[in-house]
PDB file of C-alpha atoms in Angstrom:
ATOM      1  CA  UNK A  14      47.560 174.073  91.670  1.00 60.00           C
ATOM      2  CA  UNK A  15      45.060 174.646  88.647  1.00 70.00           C
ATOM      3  CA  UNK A  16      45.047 171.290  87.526  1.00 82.00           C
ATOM      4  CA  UNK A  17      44.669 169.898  91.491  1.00 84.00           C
ATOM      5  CA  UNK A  18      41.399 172.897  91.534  1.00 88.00           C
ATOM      6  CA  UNK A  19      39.615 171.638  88.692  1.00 89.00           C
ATOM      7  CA  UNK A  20      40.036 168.020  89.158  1.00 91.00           C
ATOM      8  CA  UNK A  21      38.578 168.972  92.846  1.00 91.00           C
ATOM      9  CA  UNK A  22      35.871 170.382  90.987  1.00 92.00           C
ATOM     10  CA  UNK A  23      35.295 167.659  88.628  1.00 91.00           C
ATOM     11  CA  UNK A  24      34.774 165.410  91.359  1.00 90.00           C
ATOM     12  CA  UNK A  25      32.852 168.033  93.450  1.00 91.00           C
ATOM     13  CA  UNK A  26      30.460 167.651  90.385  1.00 90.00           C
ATOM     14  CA  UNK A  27      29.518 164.255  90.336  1.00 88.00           C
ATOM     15  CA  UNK A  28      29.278 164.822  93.608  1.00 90.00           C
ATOM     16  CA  UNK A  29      31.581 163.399  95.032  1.00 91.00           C
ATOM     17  CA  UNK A  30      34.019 164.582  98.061  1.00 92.00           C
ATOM     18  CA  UNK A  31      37.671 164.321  98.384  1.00 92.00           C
ATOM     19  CA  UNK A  32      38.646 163.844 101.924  1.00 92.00           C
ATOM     20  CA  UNK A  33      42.526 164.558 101.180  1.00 93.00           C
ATOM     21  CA  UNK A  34      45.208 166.324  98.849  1.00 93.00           C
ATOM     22  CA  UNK A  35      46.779 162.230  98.628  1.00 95.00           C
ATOM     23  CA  UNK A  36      44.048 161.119  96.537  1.00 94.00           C
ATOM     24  CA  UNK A  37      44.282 163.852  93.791  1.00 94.00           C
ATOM     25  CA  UNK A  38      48.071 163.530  94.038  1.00 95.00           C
ATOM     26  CA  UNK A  39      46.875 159.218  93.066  1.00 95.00           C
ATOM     27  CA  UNK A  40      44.259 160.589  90.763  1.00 93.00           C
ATOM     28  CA  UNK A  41      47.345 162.955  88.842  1.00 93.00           C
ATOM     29  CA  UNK A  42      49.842 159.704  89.188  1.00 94.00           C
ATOM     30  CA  UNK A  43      47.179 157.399  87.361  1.00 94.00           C
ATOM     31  CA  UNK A  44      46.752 159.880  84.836  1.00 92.00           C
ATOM     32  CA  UNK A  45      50.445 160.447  84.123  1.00 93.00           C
ATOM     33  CA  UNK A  46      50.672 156.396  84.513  1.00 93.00           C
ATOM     34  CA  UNK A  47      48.403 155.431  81.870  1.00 94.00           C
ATOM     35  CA  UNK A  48      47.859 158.506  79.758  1.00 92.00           C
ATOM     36  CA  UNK A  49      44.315 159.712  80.338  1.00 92.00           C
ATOM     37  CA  UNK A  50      43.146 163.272  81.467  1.00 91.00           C
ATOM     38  CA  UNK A  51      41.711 164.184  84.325  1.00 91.00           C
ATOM     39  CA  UNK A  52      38.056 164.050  82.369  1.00 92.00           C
ATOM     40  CA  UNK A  53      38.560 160.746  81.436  1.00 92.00           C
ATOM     41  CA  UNK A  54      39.900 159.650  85.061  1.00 92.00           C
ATOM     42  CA  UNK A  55      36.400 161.278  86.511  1.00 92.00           C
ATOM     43  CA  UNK A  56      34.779 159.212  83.743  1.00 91.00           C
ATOM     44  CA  UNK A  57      36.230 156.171  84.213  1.00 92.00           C
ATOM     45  CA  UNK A  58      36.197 156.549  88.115  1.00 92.00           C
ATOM     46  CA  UNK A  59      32.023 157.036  88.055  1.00 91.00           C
ATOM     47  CA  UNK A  60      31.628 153.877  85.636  1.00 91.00           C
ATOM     48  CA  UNK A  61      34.170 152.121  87.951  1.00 91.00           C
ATOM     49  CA  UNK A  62      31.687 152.943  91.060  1.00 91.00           C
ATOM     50  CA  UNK A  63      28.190 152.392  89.560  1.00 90.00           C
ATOM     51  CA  UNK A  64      29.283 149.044  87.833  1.00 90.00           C
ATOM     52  CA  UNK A  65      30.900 147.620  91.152  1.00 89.00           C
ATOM     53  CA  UNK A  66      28.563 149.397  93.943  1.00 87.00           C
ATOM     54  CA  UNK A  67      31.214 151.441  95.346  1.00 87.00           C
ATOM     55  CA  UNK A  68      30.929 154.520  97.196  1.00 90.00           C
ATOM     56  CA  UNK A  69      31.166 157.474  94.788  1.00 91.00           C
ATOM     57  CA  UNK A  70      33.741 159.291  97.303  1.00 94.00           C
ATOM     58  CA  UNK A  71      37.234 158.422  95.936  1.00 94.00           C
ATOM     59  CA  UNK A  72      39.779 156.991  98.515  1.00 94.00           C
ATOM     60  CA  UNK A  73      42.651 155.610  97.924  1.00 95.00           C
ATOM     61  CA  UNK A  74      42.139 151.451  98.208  1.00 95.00           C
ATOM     62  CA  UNK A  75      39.609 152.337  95.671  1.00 94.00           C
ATOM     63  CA  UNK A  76      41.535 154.397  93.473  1.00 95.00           C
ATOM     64  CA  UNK A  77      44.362 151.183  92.939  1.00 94.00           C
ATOM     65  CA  UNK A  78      41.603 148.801  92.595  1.00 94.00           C
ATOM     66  CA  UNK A  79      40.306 150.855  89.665  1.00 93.00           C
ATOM     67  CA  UNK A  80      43.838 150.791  88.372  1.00 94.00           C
ATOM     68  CA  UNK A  81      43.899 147.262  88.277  1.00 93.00           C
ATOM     69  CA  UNK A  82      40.975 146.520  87.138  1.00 91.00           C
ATOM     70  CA  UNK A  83      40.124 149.140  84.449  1.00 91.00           C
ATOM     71  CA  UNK A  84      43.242 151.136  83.551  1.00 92.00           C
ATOM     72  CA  UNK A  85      46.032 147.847  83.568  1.00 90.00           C
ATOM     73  CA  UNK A  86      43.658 146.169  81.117  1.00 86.00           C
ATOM     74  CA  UNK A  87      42.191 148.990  79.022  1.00 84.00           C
ATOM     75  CA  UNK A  88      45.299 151.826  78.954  1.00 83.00           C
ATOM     76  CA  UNK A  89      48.680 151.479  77.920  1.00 75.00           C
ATOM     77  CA  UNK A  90      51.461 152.248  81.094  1.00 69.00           C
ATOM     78  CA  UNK A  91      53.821 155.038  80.154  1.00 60.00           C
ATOM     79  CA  UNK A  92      55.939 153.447  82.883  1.00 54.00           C
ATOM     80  CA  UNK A  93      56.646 150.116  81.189  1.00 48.00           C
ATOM     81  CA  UNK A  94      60.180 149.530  79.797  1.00 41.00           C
ATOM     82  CA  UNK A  95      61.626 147.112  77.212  1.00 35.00           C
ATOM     83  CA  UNK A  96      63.140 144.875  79.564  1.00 39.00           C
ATOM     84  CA  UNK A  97      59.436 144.298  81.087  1.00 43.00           C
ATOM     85  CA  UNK A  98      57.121 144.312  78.238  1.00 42.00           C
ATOM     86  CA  UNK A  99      56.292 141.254  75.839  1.00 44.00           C
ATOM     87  CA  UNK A 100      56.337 141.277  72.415  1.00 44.00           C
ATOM     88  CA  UNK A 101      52.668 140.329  71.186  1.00 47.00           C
ATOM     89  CA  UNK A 102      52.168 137.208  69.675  1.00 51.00           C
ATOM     90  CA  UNK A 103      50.111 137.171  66.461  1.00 51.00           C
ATOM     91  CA  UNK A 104      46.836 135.304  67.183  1.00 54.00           C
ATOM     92  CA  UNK A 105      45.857 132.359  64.844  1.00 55.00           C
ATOM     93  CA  UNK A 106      42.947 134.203  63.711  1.00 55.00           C
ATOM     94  CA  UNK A 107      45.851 136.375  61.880  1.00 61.00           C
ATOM     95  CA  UNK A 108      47.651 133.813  60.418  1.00 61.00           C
ATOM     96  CA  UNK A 109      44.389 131.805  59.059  1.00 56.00           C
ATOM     97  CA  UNK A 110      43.072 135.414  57.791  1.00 58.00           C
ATOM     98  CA  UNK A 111      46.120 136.204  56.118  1.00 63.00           C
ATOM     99  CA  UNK A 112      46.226 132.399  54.750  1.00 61.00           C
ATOM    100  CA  UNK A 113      42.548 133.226  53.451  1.00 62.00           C
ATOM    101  CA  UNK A 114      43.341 136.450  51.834  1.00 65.00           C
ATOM    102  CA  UNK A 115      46.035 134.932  50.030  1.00 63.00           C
ATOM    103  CA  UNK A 116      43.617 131.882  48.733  1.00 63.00           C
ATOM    104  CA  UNK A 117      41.063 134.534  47.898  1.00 68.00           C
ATOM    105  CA  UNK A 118      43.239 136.878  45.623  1.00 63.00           C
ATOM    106  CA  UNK A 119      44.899 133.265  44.154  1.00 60.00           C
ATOM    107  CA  UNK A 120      41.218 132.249  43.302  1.00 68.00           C
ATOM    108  CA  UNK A 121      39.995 135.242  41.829  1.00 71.00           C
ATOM    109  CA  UNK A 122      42.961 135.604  39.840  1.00 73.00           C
ATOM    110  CA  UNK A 123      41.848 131.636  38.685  1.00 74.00           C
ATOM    111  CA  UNK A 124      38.466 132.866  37.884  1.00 71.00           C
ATOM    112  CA  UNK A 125      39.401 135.708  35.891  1.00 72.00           C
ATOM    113  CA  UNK A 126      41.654 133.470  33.671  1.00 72.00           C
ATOM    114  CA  UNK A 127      38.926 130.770  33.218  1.00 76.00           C
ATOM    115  CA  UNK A 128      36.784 133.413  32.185  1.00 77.00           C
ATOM    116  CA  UNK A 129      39.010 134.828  29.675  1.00 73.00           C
ATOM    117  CA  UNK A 130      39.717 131.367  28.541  1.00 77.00           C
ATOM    118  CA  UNK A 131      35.771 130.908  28.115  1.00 77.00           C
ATOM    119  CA  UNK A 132      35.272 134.250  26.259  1.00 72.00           C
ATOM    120  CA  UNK A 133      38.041 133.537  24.100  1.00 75.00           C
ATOM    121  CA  UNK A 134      36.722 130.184  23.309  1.00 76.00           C
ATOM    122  CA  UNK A 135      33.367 131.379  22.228  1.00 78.00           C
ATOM    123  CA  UNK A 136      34.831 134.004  20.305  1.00 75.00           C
ATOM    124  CA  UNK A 137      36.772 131.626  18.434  1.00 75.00           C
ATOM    125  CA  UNK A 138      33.971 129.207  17.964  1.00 73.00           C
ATOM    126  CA  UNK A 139      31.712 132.615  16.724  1.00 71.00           C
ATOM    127  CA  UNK A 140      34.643 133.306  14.396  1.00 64.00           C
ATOM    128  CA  UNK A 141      34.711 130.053  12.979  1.00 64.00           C
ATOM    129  CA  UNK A 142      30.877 129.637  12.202  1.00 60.00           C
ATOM    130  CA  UNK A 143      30.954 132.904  10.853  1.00 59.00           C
ATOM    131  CA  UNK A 144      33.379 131.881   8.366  1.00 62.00           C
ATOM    132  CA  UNK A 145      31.171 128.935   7.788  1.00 61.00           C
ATOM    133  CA  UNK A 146      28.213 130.780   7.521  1.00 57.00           C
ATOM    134  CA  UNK A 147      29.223 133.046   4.754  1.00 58.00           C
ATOM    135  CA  UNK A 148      30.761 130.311   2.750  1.00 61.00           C
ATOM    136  CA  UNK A 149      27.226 128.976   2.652  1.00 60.00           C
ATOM    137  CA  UNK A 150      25.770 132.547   1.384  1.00 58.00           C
ATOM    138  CA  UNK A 151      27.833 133.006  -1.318  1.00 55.00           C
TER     139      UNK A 151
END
């Protein structure tokens, strides 16, 4: 009865009025549905009516249309089983930015043995004139 009172009053504060006890009793079903509190609901519910021109009074019809067109898409169902969900199929985005990853670490790991090639080179090639060079002094 607490929960049914301050959803009431939620609603009574956006100013909004709720003509009977069946549309809390959809509100509390959506929210047990998808997950969301009764905050969020009035939330969504007052986005759902200023973005689509609908009367801010909360019927029924209106409350299933914003379950199908905000909550289905944007909230998870608690209600779904296994034998009716789908697996999610890894985008190609994933595979060609996993692909690049790999080719990145493969190329700097490349670039740090050229350039320990290189600085062994040089200091090879400073070792060896500096052998020359003191031959010359003495």
């Amino acid at each position: 009865m607490e929960k049914k009172e301050s959803l009431l009053e939620l609603f009574q504060d956006l100013g909004c009025t709720v003509e009977s006890p069946a549309i809390l009793e959809k509100c509390f079903e959506l929210c047990e549905s998808y997950n969301v509190d009764v905050e969020k609901l009035t939330e969504l519910w007052l986005t759902f009516c200023v973005n689509n021109d609908n009367n801010i009074d909360p019927t029924i019809d209106a409350l299933i249309e914003l379950e199908n067109t905000v909550l289905k898409k944007d909230y998870k169902s608690d209600n779904l089983t296994k034998e009716n969900c789908v697996e999610p199929q890894q985008d190609a985005k994933d595979e060609h930015f996993i692909e690049n990853e790999a080719l990145t670490l493969h190329m700097i790991i490349i670039v740090k043995a050229m350039m320990y090639l290189a600085c062994m080179a040089v200091l090879r090639s400073n070792h060896r004139s500096t052998r020359k060079y003191k031959k010359m002094w003495k």
